[in-house]
Amino acid sequence: MSRHHLYHIVMLAYFITAISALIPKPYEYNQTSTLLCNIVETLEFIHEHHSCFILMEALKRFTQRLTLIYTPLQQSDDIVTSCFVTSLSIHIEQLCDETENKLWPSDMMDESYMVNITDGVIEISSQEIWGTLHALETILQLVYRSELDSKVIYQGVVNDVPIFTHRGIMIDTARHFLSISEIVKMI
């Protein structure tokens, strides 16, 4: 890979981390407070799905990515020192047990989820593991770095239900020419 390509990849990664929008945009996001809560260095994960290897791997990735977040706050809100998030509670309605069979995504999977961020705990509720995976990604996008180099998050509620069966789009520009205006319409 040439230095030119590497430069563009690094710049793209920098600008993506500076974006403050949630991607994909959830159905509903209500920030319930303008005060920020500190996230402790070692979050406690509370769940009953110890045989769900998808969840266990997702929590490992979540922890690794949480330590790498460097999205700065856009404004200087007050950081509440009495508000600490110490745990992440996960509730999945349908069992996620992979001791006998691996779970695979399907056309009928339920990716809906609800995230409630309050003083002390971040709660995730979903019907299936697939919603929990999207919820973890959303939480990572809501975390910022304060001027004191601590991880902070606003209190709030996120509800997401996918509008369409699939969450992505595929643009085949190798075989079909699409103008920039057409691509923007799709997005």
mmCIF file of C-alpha atoms in Angstrom:
data_model
loop_
_atom_site.group_PDB
_atom_site.id
_atom_site.type_symbol
_atom_site.label_atom_id
_atom_site.label_comp_id
_atom_site.label_asym_id
_atom_site.label_seq_id
_atom_site.Cartn_x
_atom_site.Cartn_y
_atom_site.Cartn_z
ATOM 1 C CA MET A 1 0.000 0.000 0.000
ATOM 2 C CA SER A 2 1.448 3.363 -0.967
ATOM 3 C CA ARG A 3 1.908 6.234 1.451
ATOM 4 C CA HIS A 4 -0.657 8.215 -0.493
ATOM 5 C CA HIS A 5 -3.356 5.596 0.145
ATOM 6 C CA LEU A 6 -2.328 5.236 3.769
ATOM 7 C CA TYR A 7 -2.603 9.007 4.233
ATOM 8 C CA HIS A 8 -6.154 8.996 2.852
ATOM 9 C CA ILE A 9 -7.179 6.100 5.088
ATOM 10 C CA VAL A 10 -5.806 7.850 8.176
ATOM 11 C CA MET A 11 -7.547 11.111 7.266
ATOM 12 C CA LEU A 12 -10.821 9.299 6.615
ATOM 13 C CA ALA A 13 -10.596 7.562 9.988
ATOM 14 C CA TYR A 14 -9.916 10.907 11.678
ATOM 15 C CA PHE A 15 -12.912 12.608 10.101
ATOM 16 C CA ILE A 16 -15.224 9.680 10.758
ATOM 17 C CA THR A 17 -14.375 9.796 14.475
ATOM 18 C CA ALA A 18 -15.084 13.542 14.526
ATOM 19 C CA ILE A 19 -18.651 13.056 13.266
ATOM 20 C CA SER A 20 -21.231 13.338 16.032
ATOM 21 C CA ALA A 21 -24.160 11.690 14.223
ATOM 22 C CA LEU A 22 -25.362 8.204 15.070
ATOM 23 C CA ILE A 23 -24.929 5.819 12.154
ATOM 24 C CA PRO A 24 -27.256 4.192 11.275
ATOM 25 C CA LYS A 25 -29.633 6.847 12.559
ATOM 26 C CA PRO A 26 -31.835 5.315 15.270
ATOM 27 C CA TYR A 27 -35.598 5.612 15.129
ATOM 28 C CA GLU A 28 -35.577 7.750 18.285
ATOM 29 C CA TYR A 29 -32.857 9.373 20.412
ATOM 30 C CA ASN A 30 -33.706 11.573 23.391
ATOM 31 C CA GLN A 31 -30.886 13.128 25.344
ATOM 32 C CA THR A 32 -32.518 13.542 28.763
ATOM 33 C CA SER A 33 -29.865 15.751 30.320
ATOM 34 C CA THR A 34 -27.194 18.238 29.286
ATOM 35 C CA LEU A 35 -24.969 16.955 32.058
ATOM 36 C CA LEU A 36 -22.278 14.417 31.298
ATOM 37 C CA CYS A 37 -21.564 11.262 33.283
ATOM 38 C CA ASN A 38 -18.115 9.755 33.648
ATOM 39 C CA ILE A 39 -17.649 6.162 32.534
ATOM 40 C CA VAL A 40 -15.421 4.180 34.870
ATOM 41 C CA GLU A 41 -12.333 2.498 33.417
ATOM 42 C CA THR A 42 -13.616 -1.025 34.052
ATOM 43 C CA LEU A 43 -17.305 -1.415 33.288
ATOM 44 C CA GLU A 44 -19.128 -4.317 34.922
ATOM 45 C CA PHE A 45 -21.134 -6.340 32.382
ATOM 46 C CA ILE A 46 -24.389 -7.704 33.811
ATOM 47 C CA HIS A 47 -26.141 -10.373 31.741
ATOM 48 C CA GLU A 48 -27.317 -13.986 31.872
ATOM 49 C CA HIS A 49 -25.961 -15.141 28.516
ATOM 50 C CA HIS A 50 -22.579 -16.666 29.338
ATOM 51 C CA SER A 51 -23.042 -19.358 26.659
ATOM 52 C CA CYS A 52 -23.614 -16.763 23.947
ATOM 53 C CA PHE A 53 -20.243 -16.579 22.237
ATOM 54 C CA ILE A 54 -21.437 -13.826 19.891
ATOM 55 C CA LEU A 55 -22.161 -11.633 22.917
ATOM 56 C CA MET A 56 -18.923 -12.519 24.689
ATOM 57 C CA GLU A 57 -16.854 -11.598 21.618
ATOM 58 C CA ALA A 58 -18.896 -8.419 21.106
ATOM 59 C CA LEU A 59 -18.204 -7.351 24.696
ATOM 60 C CA LYS A 60 -14.468 -7.918 24.165
ATOM 61 C CA ARG A 61 -14.570 -5.722 21.047
ATOM 62 C CA PHE A 62 -16.673 -3.151 22.902
ATOM 63 C CA THR A 63 -14.132 -2.933 25.730
ATOM 64 C CA GLN A 64 -11.209 -2.597 23.315
ATOM 65 C CA ARG A 65 -12.912 0.079 21.240
ATOM 66 C CA LEU A 66 -14.090 1.978 24.320
ATOM 67 C CA THR A 67 -10.485 2.509 25.390
ATOM 68 C CA LEU A 68 -9.622 3.887 21.939
ATOM 69 C CA ILE A 69 -12.341 6.549 21.739
ATOM 70 C CA TYR A 70 -10.907 9.998 21.148
ATOM 71 C CA THR A 71 -13.940 11.930 19.916
ATOM 72 C CA PRO A 72 -13.652 15.296 21.683
ATOM 73 C CA LEU A 73 -16.646 17.136 23.094
ATOM 74 C CA GLN A 74 -17.958 19.819 20.733
ATOM 75 C CA GLN A 75 -18.975 22.131 23.566
ATOM 76 C CA SER A 76 -17.737 22.501 27.089
ATOM 77 C CA ASP A 77 -20.657 21.130 29.105
ATOM 78 C CA ASP A 78 -20.333 20.590 32.808
ATOM 79 C CA ILE A 79 -18.985 17.186 33.697
ATOM 80 C CA VAL A 80 -20.832 15.887 36.710
ATOM 81 C CA THR A 81 -18.410 14.194 39.062
ATOM 82 C CA SER A 82 -21.236 12.675 41.102
ATOM 83 C CA CYS A 83 -22.610 10.879 38.019
ATOM 84 C CA PHE A 84 -20.686 7.722 37.183
ATOM 85 C CA VAL A 85 -21.614 4.896 34.837
ATOM 86 C CA THR A 86 -20.249 1.736 36.456
ATOM 87 C CA SER A 87 -22.132 -1.072 34.714
ATOM 88 C CA LEU A 88 -23.646 -2.187 31.430
ATOM 89 C CA SER A 89 -26.767 -4.318 31.864
ATOM 90 C CA ILE A 90 -27.904 -6.467 28.929
ATOM 91 C CA HIS A 91 -31.335 -8.085 28.697
ATOM 92 C CA ILE A 92 -32.098 -10.269 25.653
ATOM 93 C CA GLU A 93 -35.663 -11.657 25.486
ATOM 94 C CA GLN A 94 -34.888 -14.701 23.322
ATOM 95 C CA LEU A 95 -32.214 -16.974 24.681
ATOM 96 C CA CYS A 96 -28.778 -16.724 23.190
ATOM 97 C CA ASP A 97 -27.221 -20.123 23.843
ATOM 98 C CA GLU A 98 -24.574 -21.380 21.438
ATOM 99 C CA THR A 99 -23.427 -24.479 23.313
ATOM 100 C CA GLU A 100 -25.059 -26.808 20.762
ATOM 101 C CA ASN A 101 -25.699 -24.702 17.666
ATOM 102 C CA LYS A 102 -24.193 -21.503 16.390
ATOM 103 C CA LEU A 103 -26.549 -18.617 15.788
ATOM 104 C CA TRP A 104 -26.567 -17.112 12.312
ATOM 105 C CA PRO A 105 -28.222 -13.946 11.040
ATOM 106 C CA SER A 106 -31.322 -14.497 8.937
ATOM 107 C CA ASP A 107 -33.841 -12.482 6.969
ATOM 108 C CA MET A 108 -36.222 -12.730 9.902
ATOM 109 C CA MET A 109 -33.829 -11.536 12.630
ATOM 110 C CA ASP A 110 -34.982 -8.781 14.985
ATOM 111 C CA GLU A 111 -32.433 -5.949 15.219
ATOM 112 C CA SER A 112 -34.556 -3.663 17.391
ATOM 113 C CA TYR A 113 -33.131 -2.444 20.691
ATOM 114 C CA MET A 114 -33.522 0.087 23.475
ATOM 115 C CA VAL A 115 -30.654 1.762 25.332
ATOM 116 C CA ASN A 116 -31.280 3.662 28.568
ATOM 117 C CA ILE A 117 -28.330 5.678 29.878
ATOM 118 C CA THR A 118 -28.774 6.799 33.481
ATOM 119 C CA ASP A 119 -26.622 7.576 36.485
ATOM 120 C CA GLY A 120 -24.847 4.341 37.361
ATOM 121 C CA VAL A 121 -25.898 2.039 34.539
ATOM 122 C CA ILE A 122 -26.365 1.720 30.806
ATOM 123 C CA GLU A 123 -29.217 -0.706 30.102
ATOM 124 C CA ILE A 124 -29.655 -2.551 26.807
ATOM 125 C CA SER A 125 -32.908 -4.359 26.022
ATOM 126 C CA SER A 126 -33.465 -6.308 22.819
ATOM 127 C CA GLN A 127 -35.452 -9.234 21.488
ATOM 128 C CA GLU A 128 -32.450 -11.000 19.925
ATOM 129 C CA ILE A 129 -28.666 -10.805 20.077
ATOM 130 C CA TRP A 130 -28.605 -8.892 16.785
ATOM 131 C CA GLY A 131 -30.281 -5.892 18.403
ATOM 132 C CA THR A 132 -27.759 -5.993 21.233
ATOM 133 C CA LEU A 133 -24.881 -5.837 18.740
ATOM 134 C CA HIS A 134 -26.335 -2.675 17.202
ATOM 135 C CA ALA A 135 -26.943 -1.216 20.668
ATOM 136 C CA LEU A 136 -23.286 -1.699 21.633
ATOM 137 C CA GLU A 137 -22.223 0.095 18.447
ATOM 138 C CA THR A 138 -24.593 2.970 19.206
ATOM 139 C CA ILE A 139 -23.214 3.342 22.736
ATOM 140 C CA LEU A 140 -19.680 3.591 21.368
ATOM 141 C CA GLN A 141 -20.813 6.441 19.123
ATOM 142 C CA LEU A 142 -22.287 8.313 22.110
ATOM 143 C CA VAL A 143 -19.070 8.288 24.174
ATOM 144 C CA TYR A 144 -16.758 11.315 24.132
ATOM 145 C CA ARG A 145 -13.404 12.242 25.636
ATOM 146 C CA SER A 146 -13.469 15.160 28.065
ATOM 147 C CA GLU A 147 -10.751 17.765 28.467
ATOM 148 C CA LEU A 148 -9.605 15.749 31.489
ATOM 149 C CA ASP A 149 -9.133 12.700 29.204
ATOM 150 C CA SER A 150 -11.983 10.766 30.791
ATOM 151 C CA LYS A 151 -14.744 8.983 28.883
ATOM 152 C CA VAL A 152 -18.104 10.714 29.249
ATOM 153 C CA ILE A 153 -21.639 10.129 27.977
ATOM 154 C CA TYR A 154 -24.896 12.067 28.079
ATOM 155 C CA GLN A 155 -27.872 10.559 29.863
ATOM 156 C CA GLY A 156 -30.590 9.575 27.415
ATOM 157 C CA VAL A 157 -32.727 6.945 25.732
ATOM 158 C CA VAL A 158 -32.245 5.370 22.303
ATOM 159 C CA ASN A 159 -34.983 3.303 20.654
ATOM 160 C CA ASP A 160 -34.236 1.734 17.311
ATOM 161 C CA VAL A 161 -36.343 -0.398 15.030
ATOM 162 C CA PRO A 162 -35.049 -0.909 11.495
ATOM 163 C CA ILE A 163 -37.393 0.456 8.860
ATOM 164 C CA PHE A 164 -36.212 -2.038 6.254
ATOM 165 C CA THR A 165 -35.300 -5.715 6.433
ATOM 166 C CA HIS A 166 -31.644 -4.996 5.656
ATOM 167 C CA ARG A 167 -29.620 -2.134 7.136
ATOM 168 C CA GLY A 168 -27.208 -1.549 4.276
ATOM 169 C CA ILE A 169 -27.037 -0.552 0.653
ATOM 170 C CA MET A 170 -24.739 -1.805 -2.046
ATOM 171 C CA ILE A 171 -23.613 0.432 -4.844
ATOM 172 C CA ASP A 172 -22.026 -1.378 -7.770
ATOM 173 C CA THR A 173 -20.057 1.408 -9.449
ATOM 174 C CA ALA A 174 -17.722 -1.012 -11.206
ATOM 175 C CA ARG A 175 -20.411 -2.123 -13.647
ATOM 176 C CA HIS A 176 -22.910 0.737 -13.433
ATOM 177 C CA PHE A 177 -22.193 4.453 -13.581
ATOM 178 C CA LEU A 178 -24.003 6.451 -10.917
ATOM 179 C CA SER A 179 -23.710 10.211 -10.647
ATOM 180 C CA ILE A 180 -22.922 11.776 -7.301
ATOM 181 C CA SER A 181 -26.455 13.166 -7.103
ATOM 182 C CA GLU A 182 -27.897 9.637 -7.519
ATOM 183 C CA ILE A 183 -25.626 8.276 -4.796
ATOM 184 C CA VAL A 184 -26.658 11.121 -2.469
ATOM 185 C CA LYS A 185 -30.340 10.281 -3.119
ATOM 186 C CA MET A 186 -29.716 6.677 -2.023
ATOM 187 C CA ILE A 187 -28.020 7.762 1.168
#
